[in-house]
């Protein structure tokens, strides 16, 4: 898929900011993660096939949106609950927000689809994506955690939990009683889980919202 000059420039800016934020955590293994994400096509991937940011570079843009939102929420929570400052750590928030969706890096395949044109007078072709889970069909949040560990990233327990359960009630596994107990325990004991869930939801449903007539 041709990114076009403007989009390619924007993607490069987003990639630079993503890597700079990731390196700011000084966490062991971030260079391996960046290398693996480059090889998987993370920085060119969309965030979805047809929902939020379904364009080249959408996934890194979404990750940055979640990170900015999560850092603002963290500041707010620190003001309201100063006792939680040592629990809601900035490096943890950055790592979880930027990396929660790395599972999507290699699932979207560019395809050309056909549709009726706006005047409904003819068929036209347009660039789109299909989804293909066959590369590593491991799930969603759990796949992100496993990919990061395989890359060699050192993750704290609460960071693994926040990434694993970032979809909250939108996760299909949440329908099982055991998964429900797990996510409830994770949220109860680790405020980072609730913060990342909120930031992801706010980014996807408000910041990246593009209903007709409401485009930014
Ligand atoms: Fe996700
Ligand atoms: Fe997300």
Coordinates of N, CA and C and ligand atoms in Angstrom, one line a residue:
X1 N 0.9 -1.2 0.0 CA 0.0 0.0 0.0 C 0.9 1.2 0.0
X2 N 0.6 2.2 -1.0 CA 1.4 3.4 -1.0 C 1.0 4.3 0.1
X3 N 1.9 4.8 0.9 CA 1.6 5.6 2.0 C 1.4 7.1 1.6
X4 N 2.0 7.5 0.4 CA 1.9 8.9 0.0 C 2.9 9.7 0.8
X5 N 3.3 10.8 0.3 CA 4.4 11.6 1.0 C 4.0 12.1 2.3
X6 N 2.8 12.8 2.3 CA 2.4 13.4 3.6 C 2.2 12.3 4.7
X7 N 1.6 11.2 4.3 CA 1.3 10.2 5.3 C 2.6 9.6 5.8
X8 N 3.6 9.4 4.8 CA 4.9 8.8 5.2 C 5.6 9.7 6.1
X9 N 5.5 11.0 5.9 CA 6.2 11.9 6.8 C 5.6 11.9 8.2
X10 N 4.2 11.8 8.2 CA 3.5 11.7 9.5 C 3.9 10.4 10.3
X11 N 3.9 9.3 9.5 CA 4.3 8.0 10.1 C 5.7 8.1 10.7
X12 N 6.6 8.8 10.0 CA 8.0 8.9 10.4 C 8.0 9.7 11.7
X13 N 7.3 10.7 11.8 CA 7.2 11.6 13.0 C 6.6 10.7 14.2
X14 N 5.6 10.0 13.9 CA 5.0 9.1 15.0 C 5.9 8.0 15.4
X15 N 6.6 7.5 14.5 CA 7.6 6.4 14.9 C 8.7 7.0 15.7
X16 N 9.2 8.2 15.4 CA 10.3 8.8 16.2 C 9.8 9.1 17.6
X17 N 8.5 9.6 17.7 CA 8.0 9.9 19.0 C 7.8 8.7 19.9
X18 N 7.3 7.6 19.2 CA 7.0 6.3 19.8 C 8.3 5.8 20.4
X19 N 9.4 5.8 19.6 CA 10.7 5.2 20.0 C 11.3 6.1 21.1
X20 N 11.2 7.4 21.0 CA 11.7 8.3 22.0 C 11.0 8.1 23.4
X21 N 9.7 8.0 23.4 CA 9.0 7.7 24.6 C 9.3 6.4 25.2
X22 N 9.4 5.4 24.3 CA 9.8 4.0 24.8 C 11.2 4.0 25.5
X23 N 12.1 4.7 24.8 CA 13.5 4.7 25.3 C 13.6 5.5 26.6
X24 N 12.6 6.5 26.8 CA 12.6 7.3 28.0 C 12.4 6.5 29.3
X25 N 11.8 5.3 29.1 CA 11.6 4.4 30.3 C 12.9 3.8 30.7
X26 N 13.9 3.7 29.9 CA 15.2 3.1 30.2 C 15.0 1.6 30.6
X27 N 13.9 1.0 30.1 CA 13.6 -0.4 30.5 C 14.5 -1.4 29.6
X28 N 15.0 -2.4 30.3 CA 15.8 -3.4 29.6 C 15.0 -4.1 28.5
X29 N 15.5 -4.1 27.3 CA 14.8 -4.8 26.2 C 14.1 -3.9 25.2
X30 N 14.0 -2.6 25.5 CA 13.2 -1.8 24.6 C 13.8 -1.7 23.2
X31 N 15.1 -1.8 23.0 CA 15.7 -1.8 21.7 C 15.3 -3.1 20.9
X32 N 15.2 -4.2 21.6 CA 14.8 -5.5 21.0 C 13.4 -5.3 20.5
X33 N 12.5 -4.7 21.3 CA 11.1 -4.5 21.0 C 11.0 -3.7 19.7
X34 N 11.7 -2.6 19.7 CA 11.7 -1.7 18.5 C 12.1 -2.4 17.2
X35 N 13.2 -3.2 17.4 CA 13.7 -4.0 16.2 C 12.6 -5.0 15.7
X36 N 12.0 -5.7 16.7 CA 11.0 -6.7 16.3 C 9.8 -6.0 15.7
X37 N 9.4 -4.9 16.3 CA 8.2 -4.2 15.7 C 8.5 -3.7 14.3
X38 N 9.7 -3.2 14.1 CA 10.0 -2.8 12.7 C 9.9 -3.9 11.7
X39 N 10.4 -5.1 12.1 CA 10.4 -6.3 11.2 C 8.9 -6.7 11.0
X40 N 8.1 -6.5 12.0 CA 6.7 -7.0 11.8 C 5.8 -6.0 11.0
X41 N 6.3 -4.8 10.8 CA 5.5 -3.8 10.1 C 4.6 -3.0 11.0
X42 N 4.9 -3.0 12.3 CA 4.1 -2.2 13.3 C 3.9 -0.8 12.9
X43 N 5.0 -0.1 12.4 CA 4.9 1.3 12.2 C 4.1 1.7 10.9
X44 N 3.8 0.7 10.1 CA 3.0 1.0 8.9 C 1.6 0.5 9.0
X45 N 1.3 -0.3 10.1 CA 0.0 -1.0 10.2 C -1.1 -0.1 10.6
X46 N -2.3 -0.4 10.2 CA -3.5 0.4 10.6 C -3.9 -0.1 12.0
X47 N -4.8 0.7 12.7 CA -5.2 0.3 14.0 C -6.4 -0.7 13.9
X48 N -7.1 -0.7 12.8 CA -8.2 -1.6 12.6 C -8.5 -1.8 11.1
X49 N -9.4 -2.6 10.7 CA -9.7 -2.8 9.3 C -10.7 -1.7 8.8
X50 N -11.7 -1.3 9.7 CA -12.6 -0.3 9.2 C -13.2 0.6 10.4
X51 N -12.6 0.4 11.6 CA -13.1 1.2 12.7 C -12.2 2.4 12.9
X52 N -11.5 2.5 14.0 CA -10.7 3.6 14.3 C -9.3 3.5 13.5
X53 N -8.9 4.7 13.0 CA -7.6 4.8 12.3 C -7.2 3.6 11.4
X54 N -8.1 3.3 10.5 CA -7.9 2.2 9.6 C -7.1 2.6 8.4
X55 N -6.0 3.3 8.6 CA -5.1 3.8 7.6 C -3.6 3.4 7.9
X56 N -2.7 3.4 6.9 CA -1.3 3.1 7.2 C -0.8 4.0 8.3
X57 N -0.1 3.4 9.2 CA 0.4 4.2 10.4 C -0.6 4.4 11.5
X58 N -1.8 3.9 11.3 CA -2.9 4.1 12.3 C -2.6 3.5 13.6
X59 N -1.8 2.4 13.6 CA -1.6 1.6 14.9 C -0.6 2.4 15.8
X60 N 0.4 3.0 15.2 CA 1.4 3.7 16.0 C 0.7 5.0 16.5
X61 N -0.1 5.6 15.6 CA -0.9 6.8 16.0 C -1.8 6.5 17.2
X62 N -2.5 5.4 17.1 CA -3.4 5.0 18.2 C -2.6 4.8 19.5
X63 N -1.5 4.1 19.4 CA -0.6 3.9 20.5 C -0.2 5.2 21.2
X64 N 0.1 6.1 20.4 CA 0.5 7.5 20.9 C -0.7 8.2 21.6
X65 N -1.9 8.0 20.9 CA -3.1 8.6 21.5 C -3.4 8.1 22.9
X66 N -3.2 6.7 23.0 CA -3.5 6.1 24.3 C -2.4 6.5 25.3
X67 N -1.2 6.7 24.8 CA -0.1 7.1 25.8 C -0.3 8.5 26.3
X68 N -0.7 9.4 25.4 CA -0.9 10.8 25.8 C -2.1 10.9 26.8
X69 N -3.1 10.1 26.4 CA -4.3 10.1 27.3 C -4.0 9.5 28.7
X70 N -3.3 8.4 28.6 CA -2.9 7.7 29.9 C -2.0 8.6 30.8
X71 N -1.1 9.3 30.2 CA -0.3 10.2 31.0 C -1.1 11.4 31.6
X72 N -2.0 11.9 30.8 CA -2.9 12.9 31.4 C -3.8 12.4 32.5
X73 N -4.3 11.2 32.3 CA -5.1 10.5 33.4 C -4.2 10.3 34.6
X74 N -3.0 9.9 34.4 CA -2.1 9.6 35.5 C -1.8 10.8 36.3
X75 N -1.6 12.0 35.6 CA -1.4 13.3 36.4 C -2.6 13.6 37.2
X76 N -3.8 13.4 36.6 CA -5.1 13.7 37.3 C -5.2 12.7 38.5
X77 N -4.9 11.5 38.4 CA -5.0 10.5 39.5 C -4.0 10.8 40.6
X78 N -2.8 11.3 40.2 CA -1.8 11.7 41.1 C -2.2 12.9 42.0
X79 N -3.0 13.8 41.3 CA -3.5 14.9 42.1 C -4.6 14.5 43.1
X80 N -5.4 13.6 42.6 CA -6.6 13.2 43.4 C -6.2 12.2 44.5
X81 N -5.2 11.3 44.1 CA -4.7 10.3 45.1 C -3.2 10.3 45.1
X82 N -2.6 11.3 45.8 CA -1.1 11.4 45.9 C -0.5 10.2 46.5
X83 N -1.3 9.4 47.3 CA -0.7 8.2 47.9 C -0.4 7.1 46.8
X84 N -1.0 7.3 45.6 CA -0.8 6.3 44.6 C 0.3 6.6 43.6
X85 N 1.1 7.7 43.9 CA 2.1 8.1 43.0 C 3.1 6.9 42.7
X86 N 3.5 6.2 43.8 CA 4.5 5.2 43.6 C 3.9 3.9 42.9
X87 N 2.6 3.8 42.9 CA 1.9 2.7 42.3 C 1.7 2.9 40.8
X88 N 1.2 4.2 40.5 CA 1.0 4.5 39.1 C 2.3 5.2 38.6
X89 N 3.2 4.4 38.1 CA 4.5 4.9 37.7 C 4.5 5.4 36.3
X90 N 5.2 6.4 36.0 CA 5.2 7.0 34.6 C 5.8 6.0 33.6
X91 N 6.9 5.3 34.0 CA 7.5 4.3 33.0 C 6.5 3.2 32.7
X92 N 5.7 2.8 33.7 CA 4.8 1.7 33.5 C 3.7 2.1 32.6
X93 N 3.2 3.4 32.8 CA 2.1 3.9 32.0 C 2.5 4.0 30.5
X94 N 3.7 4.5 30.3 CA 4.2 4.7 28.9 C 4.4 3.3 28.3
X95 N 5.0 2.4 28.9 CA 5.2 1.0 28.3 C 3.9 0.4 28.0
X96 N 2.9 0.4 28.9 CA 1.6 -0.3 28.7 C 0.8 0.4 27.6
X97 N 0.8 1.7 27.6 CA 0.0 2.4 26.7 C 0.6 2.2 25.3
X98 N 1.9 2.3 25.1 CA 2.5 2.2 23.8 C 2.5 0.8 23.2
X99 N 2.5 -0.2 24.1 CA 2.7 -1.5 23.7 C 1.5 -2.4 23.8
X100 N 0.3 -1.9 24.3 CA -0.8 -2.8 24.6 C -1.3 -3.5 23.3
X101 N -1.2 -2.9 22.1 CA -1.7 -3.5 20.9 C -0.7 -4.0 20.0
X102 N 0.5 -4.3 20.4 CA 1.5 -4.8 19.5 C 1.1 -6.1 18.8
X103 N 0.1 -6.8 19.4 CA -0.4 -8.0 18.8 C -1.0 -7.8 17.4
X104 N -1.4 -6.5 17.1 CA -2.0 -6.2 15.8 C -0.9 -5.9 14.7
X105 N 0.4 -6.0 15.1 CA 1.4 -5.5 14.1 C 1.4 -6.3 12.8
X106 N 1.0 -7.6 12.9 CA 1.1 -8.4 11.7 C -0.2 -9.1 11.2
X107 N -1.3 -8.5 11.7 CA -2.6 -9.2 11.4 C -3.3 -8.6 10.2
X108 N -3.0 -7.3 9.9 CA -3.7 -6.6 8.8 C -3.0 -6.7 7.5
X109 N -3.7 -7.3 6.5 CA -3.1 -7.4 5.1 C -3.7 -6.5 4.2
X110 N -2.9 -5.6 3.5 CA -3.5 -4.7 2.5 C -4.1 -5.4 1.3
X111 N -5.3 -5.0 1.0 CA -6.0 -5.6 -0.2 C -6.7 -4.5 -0.9
X112 N -7.1 -4.8 -2.2 CA -7.9 -3.8 -3.0 C -9.3 -4.4 -3.0
X113 N -10.3 -3.5 -2.6 CA -11.7 -3.9 -2.6 C -12.4 -3.1 -3.6
X114 N -13.7 -3.5 -3.9 CA -14.5 -2.7 -4.8 C -15.8 -2.2 -4.1
X115 N -16.2 -1.1 -4.5 CA -17.4 -0.5 -4.0 C -18.1 0.4 -5.0
X116 N -19.4 0.7 -4.8 CA -20.0 1.7 -5.7 C -19.5 3.1 -5.4
X117 N -19.3 3.9 -6.4 CA -18.8 5.2 -6.2 C -19.9 6.1 -5.5
X118 N -19.5 7.3 -5.1 CA -20.4 8.2 -4.3 C -21.7 8.5 -5.0
X119 N -21.7 8.6 -6.4 CA -22.9 8.9 -7.1 C -23.6 7.6 -7.5
X120 N -23.1 6.4 -7.1 CA -23.7 5.1 -7.3 C -23.9 4.9 -8.8
X121 N -22.9 5.3 -9.6 CA -23.0 5.1 -11.1 C -22.1 4.1 -11.6
X122 N -21.1 3.7 -10.8 CA -20.1 2.8 -11.3 C -19.4 2.1 -10.1
X123 N -18.6 1.1 -10.4 CA -17.8 0.4 -9.4 C -16.5 1.1 -9.3
X124 N -15.9 1.2 -8.2 CA -14.5 1.7 -8.1 C -13.7 0.8 -7.1
X125 N -12.4 0.9 -7.3 CA -11.5 0.1 -6.4 C -11.0 1.0 -5.3
X126 N -10.7 0.5 -4.1 CA -10.1 1.3 -3.1 C -9.2 0.4 -2.2
X127 N -8.2 1.0 -1.6 CA -7.3 0.3 -0.7 C -8.0 0.0 0.6
X128 N -7.8 -1.2 1.1 CA -8.4 -1.6 2.4 C -7.5 -2.7 3.0
X129 N -8.1 -3.3 4.1 CA -7.3 -4.3 4.8 C -8.3 -5.5 5.0
X130 N -7.7 -6.7 5.0 CA -8.3 -7.9 5.6 C -7.5 -8.3 6.8
X131 N -8.2 -9.0 7.7 CA -7.5 -9.4 8.9 C -7.1 -10.9 8.8
X132 N -5.9 -11.3 9.2 CA -5.4 -12.6 9.1 C -4.7 -13.0 10.4
X133 N -5.3 -13.8 11.2 CA -4.7 -14.2 12.6 C -3.7 -15.4 12.5
X134 N -3.5 -15.9 11.3 CA -2.8 -17.2 11.2 C -1.3 -17.1 11.6
X135 N -0.7 -16.0 11.6 CA 0.7 -15.9 11.9 C 1.0 -16.3 13.3
X136 N 0.2 -15.9 14.3 CA 0.4 -16.3 15.7 C -0.9 -16.2 16.4
X137 N -1.8 -17.1 16.2 CA -3.2 -17.0 16.8 C -3.3 -17.2 18.3
X138 N -2.8 -16.2 19.0 CA -2.6 -16.4 20.5 C -3.6 -15.5 21.3
X139 N -4.5 -14.7 20.5 CA -5.4 -13.9 21.2 C -5.1 -12.4 21.1
X140 N -5.5 -11.6 22.0 CA -5.3 -10.1 21.9 C -4.3 -9.6 22.9
X141 N -4.8 -9.2 24.1 CA -3.9 -8.7 25.1 C -2.8 -9.7 25.5
X142 N -3.2 -11.0 25.6 CA -2.2 -12.0 26.0 C -1.2 -12.2 25.0
X143 N -1.5 -12.0 23.7 CA -0.6 -12.1 22.6 C 0.5 -11.0 22.7
X144 N 0.0 -9.8 23.0 CA 0.9 -8.6 23.2 C 1.9 -8.9 24.3
X145 N 1.5 -9.4 25.4 CA 2.4 -9.7 26.5 C 3.4 -10.8 26.1
X146 N 3.0 -11.8 25.5 CA 3.9 -12.9 25.1 C 4.9 -12.4 24.0
X147 N 4.4 -11.6 23.1 CA 5.3 -11.1 22.1 C 6.4 -10.2 22.7
X148 N 6.0 -9.4 23.7 CA 7.0 -8.5 24.3 C 8.0 -9.3 25.2
X149 N 7.5 -10.3 25.8 CA 8.5 -11.1 26.6 C 9.4 -11.9 25.7
X150 N 8.9 -12.4 24.6 CA 9.7 -13.1 23.6 C 10.8 -12.1 23.0
X151 N 10.4 -10.9 22.9 CA 11.4 -9.9 22.4 C 12.5 -9.6 23.4
X152 N 12.3 -9.9 24.6 CA 13.3 -9.7 25.7 C 13.0 -8.5 26.6
X153 N 11.8 -8.0 26.5 CA 11.4 -6.8 27.4 C 11.2 -7.3 28.8
X154 N 11.7 -6.5 29.7 CA 11.5 -6.8 31.1 C 10.2 -6.1 31.6
X155 N 9.2 -6.9 31.9 CA 7.9 -6.3 32.3 C 7.6 -6.6 33.8
X156 N 7.1 -5.7 34.5 CA 6.7 -5.9 35.9 C 5.3 -6.6 35.8
X157 N 4.9 -7.3 36.9 CA 3.7 -8.1 37.0 C 2.5 -7.2 36.6
X158 N 2.4 -6.0 37.2 CA 1.2 -5.2 37.0 C 1.2 -4.7 35.5
X159 N 2.3 -4.6 34.9 CA 2.4 -4.2 33.5 C 1.8 -5.3 32.6
X160 N 2.2 -6.5 32.9 CA 1.7 -7.6 32.1 C 0.2 -7.7 32.3
X161 N -0.3 -7.5 33.5 CA -1.8 -7.6 33.7 C -2.5 -6.4 33.0
X162 N -1.9 -5.2 33.1 CA -2.6 -4.1 32.4 C -2.7 -4.3 30.9
X163 N -1.6 -4.9 30.3 CA -1.7 -5.1 28.9 C -2.6 -6.3 28.6
X164 N -2.5 -7.4 29.4 CA -3.4 -8.5 29.1 C -4.9 -8.2 29.2
X165 N -5.2 -7.3 30.1 CA -6.7 -7.1 30.3 C -7.1 -5.7 29.8
X166 N -6.3 -5.1 28.9 CA -6.7 -3.7 28.5 C -8.0 -3.6 27.8
X167 N -8.6 -4.7 27.3 CA -9.9 -4.6 26.6 C -11.0 -4.6 27.6
X168 N -10.8 -4.9 28.8 CA -11.8 -4.9 29.8 C -13.0 -5.8 29.4
X169 N -14.2 -5.3 29.5 CA -15.4 -6.2 29.2 C -15.5 -6.4 27.7
X170 N -14.7 -5.8 26.9 CA -14.8 -6.0 25.4 C -14.0 -7.2 25.0
X171 N -13.3 -7.8 26.0 CA -12.6 -9.0 25.7 C -13.5 -10.2 25.7
X172 N -13.5 -11.1 24.7 CA -14.4 -12.2 24.7 C -14.1 -13.2 25.9
X173 N -12.8 -13.3 26.2 CA -12.5 -14.2 27.3 C -13.1 -13.7 28.6
X174 N -13.5 -12.4 28.7 CA -14.1 -11.9 29.9 C -15.4 -12.5 30.2
X175 N -16.0 -13.2 29.2 CA -17.3 -13.8 29.4 C -17.2 -15.1 30.2
X176 N -16.0 -15.6 30.4 CA -15.8 -16.8 31.2 C -15.7 -16.4 32.7
X177 N -16.3 -17.2 33.6 CA -16.2 -16.8 35.0 C -14.8 -16.7 35.5
X178 N -13.9 -17.6 35.0 CA -12.5 -17.5 35.5 C -11.8 -16.2 35.0
X179 N -12.0 -15.9 33.8 CA -11.4 -14.7 33.2 C -12.0 -13.4 34.0
X180 N -13.3 -13.5 34.3 CA -13.9 -12.4 35.0 C -13.3 -12.2 36.4
X181 N -13.0 -13.3 37.1 CA -12.3 -13.2 38.4 C -10.9 -12.7 38.2
X182 N -10.2 -13.1 37.2 CA -8.9 -12.7 37.0 C -8.8 -11.2 36.8
X183 N -9.7 -10.7 35.9 CA -9.7 -9.3 35.6 C -10.1 -8.4 36.8
X184 N -11.1 -9.0 37.5 CA -11.5 -8.2 38.7 C -10.3 -8.1 39.8
X185 N -9.6 -9.2 39.9 CA -8.5 -9.2 40.9 C -7.4 -8.2 40.4
X186 N -7.1 -8.3 39.0 CA -6.1 -7.4 38.5 C -6.5 -5.9 38.7
X187 N -7.7 -5.6 38.4 CA -8.2 -4.2 38.6 C -8.2 -3.8 40.0
X188 N -8.5 -4.7 40.9 CA -8.6 -4.4 42.3 C -7.2 -4.1 42.9
X189 N -6.3 -4.9 42.5 CA -4.9 -4.8 43.1 C -4.0 -3.8 42.3
X190 N -4.3 -3.5 41.1 CA -3.3 -2.7 40.3 C -4.1 -1.6 39.6
X191 N -4.0 -0.4 40.1 CA -4.7 0.8 39.5 C -4.2 1.0 38.0
X192 N -3.0 0.5 37.7 CA -2.5 0.6 36.3 C -3.5 0.0 35.3
X193 N -4.2 -1.1 35.7 CA -5.1 -1.8 34.8 C -6.3 -0.9 34.4
X194 N -6.9 -0.3 35.4 CA -8.0 0.6 35.1 C -7.6 1.8 34.3
X195 N -6.4 2.3 34.6 CA -6.0 3.5 33.8 C -5.8 3.2 32.4
X196 N -5.1 2.1 32.1 CA -4.9 1.7 30.7 C -6.2 1.4 29.9
X197 N -7.1 0.7 30.6 CA -8.4 0.4 30.0 C -9.1 1.7 29.6
X198 N -9.1 2.7 30.5 CA -9.8 4.0 30.3 C -9.1 4.7 29.1
X199 N -7.8 4.8 29.1 CA -7.1 5.5 28.1 C -7.3 4.9 26.7
X200 N -7.3 3.6 26.6 CA -7.6 2.9 25.4 C -9.0 3.2 24.9
X201 N -10.0 3.1 25.8 CA -11.3 3.4 25.4 C -11.6 4.8 25.0
X202 N -11.0 5.8 25.7 CA -11.1 7.2 25.3 C -10.5 7.5 24.0
X203 N -9.3 6.9 23.8 CA -8.6 7.2 22.5 C -9.4 6.7 21.3
X204 N -9.9 5.4 21.4 CA -10.6 4.8 20.3 C -12.0 5.4 20.1
X205 N -12.7 5.7 21.2 CA -14.1 6.1 21.0 C -14.3 7.6 21.0
X206 N -13.3 8.4 21.4 CA -13.5 9.8 21.4 C -12.4 10.5 20.5
X207 N -11.2 10.3 20.9 CA -10.1 11.0 20.2 C -10.1 10.6 18.7
X208 N -10.3 9.3 18.4 CA -10.2 8.8 17.0 C -11.6 8.7 16.4
X209 N -12.6 9.2 17.0 CA -14.0 9.1 16.6 C -14.2 9.9 15.2
X210 N -14.7 9.2 14.2 CA -14.9 9.8 12.9 C -16.3 9.5 12.4
X211 N -17.3 9.7 13.2 CA -18.7 9.5 12.7 C -19.0 10.6 11.6
X212 N -19.8 10.3 10.6 CA -20.1 11.3 9.6 C -20.4 12.7 10.1
X213 N -19.8 13.7 9.7 CA -20.1 15.1 10.1 C -19.3 15.5 11.3
X214 N -18.5 14.5 11.9 CA -17.8 14.8 13.1 C -16.3 14.7 12.9
X215 N -15.9 14.6 11.6 CA -14.4 14.4 11.3 C -13.7 15.7 11.9
X216 N -12.4 15.4 12.4 CA -11.7 16.6 13.0 C -11.2 17.5 11.9
Ligands
LIG1 FE1 -6.5 -3.7 22.0
LIG2 FE1 -5.9 -0.1 21.7

